[in-house]
Coordinates of C-alpha atoms in Angstrom, one line a residue:
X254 CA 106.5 228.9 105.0
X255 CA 103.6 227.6 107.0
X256 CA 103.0 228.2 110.1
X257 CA 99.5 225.7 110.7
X258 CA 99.8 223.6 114.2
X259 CA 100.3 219.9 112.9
X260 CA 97.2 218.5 115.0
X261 CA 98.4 215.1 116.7
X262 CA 95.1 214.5 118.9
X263 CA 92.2 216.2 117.0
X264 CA 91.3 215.1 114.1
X265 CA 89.0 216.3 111.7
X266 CA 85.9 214.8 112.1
X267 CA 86.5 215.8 116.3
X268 CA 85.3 219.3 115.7
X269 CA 86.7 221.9 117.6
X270 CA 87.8 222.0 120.7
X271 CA 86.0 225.0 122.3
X272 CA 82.7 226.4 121.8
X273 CA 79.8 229.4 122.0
X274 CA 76.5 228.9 122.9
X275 CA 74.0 232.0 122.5
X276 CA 77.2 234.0 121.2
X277 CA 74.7 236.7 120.4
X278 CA 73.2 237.2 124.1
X279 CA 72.3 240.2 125.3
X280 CA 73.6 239.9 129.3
X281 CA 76.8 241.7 130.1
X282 CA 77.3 238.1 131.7
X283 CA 79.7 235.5 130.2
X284 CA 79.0 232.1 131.2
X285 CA 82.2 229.5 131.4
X286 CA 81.9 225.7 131.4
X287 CA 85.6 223.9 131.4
X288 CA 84.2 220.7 132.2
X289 CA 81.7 220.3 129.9
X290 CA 82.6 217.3 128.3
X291 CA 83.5 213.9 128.6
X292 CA 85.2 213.6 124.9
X293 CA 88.4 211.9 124.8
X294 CA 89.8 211.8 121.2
X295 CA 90.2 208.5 119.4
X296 CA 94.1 209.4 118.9
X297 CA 94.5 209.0 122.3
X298 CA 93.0 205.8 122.9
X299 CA 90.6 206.9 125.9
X300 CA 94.0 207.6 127.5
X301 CA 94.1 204.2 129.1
X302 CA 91.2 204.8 131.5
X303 CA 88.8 201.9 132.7
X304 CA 85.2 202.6 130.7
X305 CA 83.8 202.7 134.3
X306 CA 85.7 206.0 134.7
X307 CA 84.7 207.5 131.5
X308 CA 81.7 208.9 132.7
X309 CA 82.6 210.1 136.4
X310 CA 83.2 213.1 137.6
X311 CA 87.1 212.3 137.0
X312 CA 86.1 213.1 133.6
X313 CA 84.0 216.1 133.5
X314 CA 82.0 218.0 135.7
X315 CA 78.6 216.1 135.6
X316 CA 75.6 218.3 135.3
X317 CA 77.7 221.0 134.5
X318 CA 77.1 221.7 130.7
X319 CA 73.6 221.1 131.0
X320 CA 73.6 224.0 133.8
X321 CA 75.4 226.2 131.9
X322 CA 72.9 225.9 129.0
X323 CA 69.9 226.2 131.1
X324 CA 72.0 229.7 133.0
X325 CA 72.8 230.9 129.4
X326 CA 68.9 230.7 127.7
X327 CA 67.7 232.1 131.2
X328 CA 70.3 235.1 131.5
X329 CA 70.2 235.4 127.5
X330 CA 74.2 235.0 128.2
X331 CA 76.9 233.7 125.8
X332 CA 78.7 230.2 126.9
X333 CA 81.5 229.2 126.2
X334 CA 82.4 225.7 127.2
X335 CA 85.3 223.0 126.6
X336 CA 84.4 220.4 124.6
X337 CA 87.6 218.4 125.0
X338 CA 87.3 215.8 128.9
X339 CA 89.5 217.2 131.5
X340 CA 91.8 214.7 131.1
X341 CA 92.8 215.2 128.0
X342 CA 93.7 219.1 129.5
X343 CA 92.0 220.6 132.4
X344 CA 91.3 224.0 130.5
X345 CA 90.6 225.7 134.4
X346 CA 95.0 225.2 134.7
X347 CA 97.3 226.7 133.0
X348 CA 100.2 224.5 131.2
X349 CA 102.7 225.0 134.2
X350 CA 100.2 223.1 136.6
X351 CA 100.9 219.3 136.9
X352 CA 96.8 219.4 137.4
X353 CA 96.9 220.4 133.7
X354 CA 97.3 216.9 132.4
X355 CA 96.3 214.6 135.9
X356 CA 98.0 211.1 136.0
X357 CA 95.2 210.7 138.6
X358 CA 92.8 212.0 139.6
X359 CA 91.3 210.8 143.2
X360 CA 91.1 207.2 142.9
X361 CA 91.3 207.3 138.8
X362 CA 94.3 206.3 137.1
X363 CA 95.2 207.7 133.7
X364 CA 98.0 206.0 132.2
X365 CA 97.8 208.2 129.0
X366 CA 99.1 210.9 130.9
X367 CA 102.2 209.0 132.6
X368 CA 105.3 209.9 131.6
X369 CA 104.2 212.8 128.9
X370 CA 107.1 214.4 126.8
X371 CA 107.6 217.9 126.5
X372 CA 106.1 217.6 122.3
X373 CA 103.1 215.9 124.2
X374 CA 102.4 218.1 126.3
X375 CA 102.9 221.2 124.1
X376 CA 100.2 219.2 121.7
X377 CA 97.7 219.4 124.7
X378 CA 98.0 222.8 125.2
X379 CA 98.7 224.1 121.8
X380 CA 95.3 221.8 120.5
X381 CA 92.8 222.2 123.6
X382 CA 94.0 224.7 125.8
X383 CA 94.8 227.8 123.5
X384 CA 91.6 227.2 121.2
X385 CA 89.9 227.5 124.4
X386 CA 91.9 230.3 126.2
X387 CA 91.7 232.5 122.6
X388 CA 87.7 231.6 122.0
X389 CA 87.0 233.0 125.8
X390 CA 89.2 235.7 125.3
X391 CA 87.4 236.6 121.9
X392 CA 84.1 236.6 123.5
X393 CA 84.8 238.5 126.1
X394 CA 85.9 241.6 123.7
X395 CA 82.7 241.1 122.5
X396 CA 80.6 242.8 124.8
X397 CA 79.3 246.4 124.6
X398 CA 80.7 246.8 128.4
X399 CA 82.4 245.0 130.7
X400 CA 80.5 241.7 131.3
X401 CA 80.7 240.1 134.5
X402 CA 82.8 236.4 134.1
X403 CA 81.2 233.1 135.7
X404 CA 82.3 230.0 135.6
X405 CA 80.2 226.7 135.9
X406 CA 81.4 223.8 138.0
X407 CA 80.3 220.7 140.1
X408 CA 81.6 218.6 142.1
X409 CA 80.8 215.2 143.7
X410 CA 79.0 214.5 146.9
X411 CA 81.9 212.3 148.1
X412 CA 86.0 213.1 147.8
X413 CA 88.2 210.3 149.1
X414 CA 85.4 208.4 151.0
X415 CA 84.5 212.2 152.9
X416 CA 80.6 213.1 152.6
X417 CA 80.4 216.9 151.3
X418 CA 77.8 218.4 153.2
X419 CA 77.8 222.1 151.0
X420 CA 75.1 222.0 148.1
X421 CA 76.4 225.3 146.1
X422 CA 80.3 226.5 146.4
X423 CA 80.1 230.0 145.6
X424 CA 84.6 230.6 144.8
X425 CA 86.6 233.8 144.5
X426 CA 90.3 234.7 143.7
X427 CA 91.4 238.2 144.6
X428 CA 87.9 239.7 143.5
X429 CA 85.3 238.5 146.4
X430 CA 82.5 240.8 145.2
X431 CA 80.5 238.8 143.4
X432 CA 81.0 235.6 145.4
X433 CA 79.8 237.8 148.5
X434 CA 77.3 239.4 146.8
X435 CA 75.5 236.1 145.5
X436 CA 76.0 234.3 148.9
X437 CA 74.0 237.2 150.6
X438 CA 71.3 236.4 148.5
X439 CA 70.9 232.8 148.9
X440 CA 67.7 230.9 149.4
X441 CA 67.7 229.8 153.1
X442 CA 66.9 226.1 153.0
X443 CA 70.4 226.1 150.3
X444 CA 73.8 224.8 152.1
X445 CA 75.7 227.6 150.5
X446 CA 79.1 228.6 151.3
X447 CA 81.9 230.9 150.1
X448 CA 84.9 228.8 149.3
X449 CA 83.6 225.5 149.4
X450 CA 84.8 222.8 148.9
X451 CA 87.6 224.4 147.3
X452 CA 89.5 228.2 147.5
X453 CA 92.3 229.7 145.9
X454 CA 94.3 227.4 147.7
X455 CA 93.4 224.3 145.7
X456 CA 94.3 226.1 142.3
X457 CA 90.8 225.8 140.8
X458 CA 91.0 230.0 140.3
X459 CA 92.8 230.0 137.0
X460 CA 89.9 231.2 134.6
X461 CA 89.2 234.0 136.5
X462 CA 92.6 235.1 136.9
X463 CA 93.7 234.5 133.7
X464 CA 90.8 236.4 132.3
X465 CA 88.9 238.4 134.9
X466 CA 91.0 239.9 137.2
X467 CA 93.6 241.1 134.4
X468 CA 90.3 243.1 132.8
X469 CA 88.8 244.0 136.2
X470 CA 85.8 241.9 135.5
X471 CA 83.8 240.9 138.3
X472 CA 83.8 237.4 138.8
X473 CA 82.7 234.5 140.8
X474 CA 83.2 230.3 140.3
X475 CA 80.2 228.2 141.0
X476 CA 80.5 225.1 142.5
X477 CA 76.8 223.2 142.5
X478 CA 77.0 219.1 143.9
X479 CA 76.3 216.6 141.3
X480 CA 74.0 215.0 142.8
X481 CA 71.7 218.0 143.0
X482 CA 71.6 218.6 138.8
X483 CA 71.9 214.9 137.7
X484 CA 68.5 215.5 136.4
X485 CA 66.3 217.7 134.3
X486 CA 64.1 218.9 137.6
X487 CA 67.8 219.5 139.5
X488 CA 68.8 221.1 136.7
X489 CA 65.9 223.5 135.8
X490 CA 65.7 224.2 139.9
X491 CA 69.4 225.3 140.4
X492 CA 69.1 227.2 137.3
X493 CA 66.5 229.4 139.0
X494 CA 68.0 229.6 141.7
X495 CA 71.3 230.9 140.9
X496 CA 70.0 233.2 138.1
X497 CA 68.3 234.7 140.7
X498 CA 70.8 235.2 142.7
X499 CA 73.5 236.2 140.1
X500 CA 70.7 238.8 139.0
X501 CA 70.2 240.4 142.7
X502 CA 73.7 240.0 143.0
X503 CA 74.7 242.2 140.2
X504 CA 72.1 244.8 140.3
X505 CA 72.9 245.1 144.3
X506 CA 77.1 245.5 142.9
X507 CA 75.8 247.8 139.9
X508 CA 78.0 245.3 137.5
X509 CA 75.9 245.6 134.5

């Protein structure tokens, strides 16, 4: 009898719903983008959200992917990023979290994800979430040695009409070594902080604990504002910046 997943949201011209960039990269670093991409699947009819919302940061993490890539060619690090929009499934929750599936998100109504059944949701997880969670998890028995895990994010200058003054969110779960370690070598003129503008608290920490903490990976969640990588030059700058830093970070914690 067969046992194939019956795929009600991706079809197959979609492609698939995780990826690896630079799966061959040297760094015991692996890169992580959840929020990488905007794609809603035609099945689910853009889930009922206004076009003007298609493109926020409601969506994906703007600035994030292209980050990641630049991180991953500069480190010589595999990526691997979501390539499903965070509102299909928010691959940084795991399938218990209401989060996992938002019905809104700030001021962004989703009405494809009102009143979900159970077979719906199960479709999310079994179609986006697991490729993604099993891709990661195959990458990271990959490496030679214990890589450290980092995880790409951003976030928007302004959260329910409240200016964000941070520039770079460096985020930790139970592991704070990394996060410490980077922060201590920030550039001075950078608003960095540890914890900001989310912690544990907020339930942004599952990639790490799902996959780094488990393996006693060290691990840290970057959290760069939007605004600051909505460009090529952003982009290129932040990506020297935090290589740099992730680099002195990691031969000052004697990860690699």
């Amino acid at each position: 009898m067969s046992t194939a997943i019956k795929h009600t949201i991706l079809g197959p011209n979609d492609g698939p719903a995780a990826e690896v960039t630079n799966p061959q990269g040297a760094a015991a670093i692996c890169l992580v983008c959840e929020h990488a991409s905007t794609f809603i699947p035609p099945a689910l009819a853009d889930l009922g959200v206004a076009p003007e919302h298609r493109l926020s940061h409601a969506a994906w993490d703007i600035g994030g992917l292209d980050l990641a890539v630049a991180l991953s060619a500069k480190l010589d690090a595999p990526l691997v990023a979501s390539r499903v929009s965070r509102l299909v499934y928010d691959c940084n929750r795991p399938p218990s979290a209401p989060g996992a599936t938002p019905e809104r998100s700030e001021v962004v109504d989703v009405p494809g994800n009102v009143g979900l059944s159970d077979a719906a949701r199960a479709a999310r997880v079994s179609e986006v979430y697991n490729p993604f969670k099993d891709l990661l998890r195959k990458t990271l028995d990959g490496f030679a040695t214990p890589p450290c895990l980092v995880t790409i994010h951003s976030f928007t200058p302004v959260w329910f009409d409240q200016r964000r003054e941070v520039e770079l969110g460096l985020l930790h779960d139970s592991d704070d070594r990394l996060a410490r370690a980077m922060l201590v070598n920030r550039p001075e003129h950078l608003d960095a902080r540890l914890n900001a503008p989310y912690s544990v608290t907020d339930g942004v920490t599952h990639t790490l604990r799902e996959h780094a903490i488990p393996r006693g990976l060290q691990n840290v969640m970057i959290e760069v504002r939007n605004d600051l990588i909505s460009d090529p030059d952003g982009v290129a700058r932040f990506a020297d910046i935090l290589s740099t830093m992730l680099s002195k970070a990691i031969t000052t914690q004697g990860a690699l």
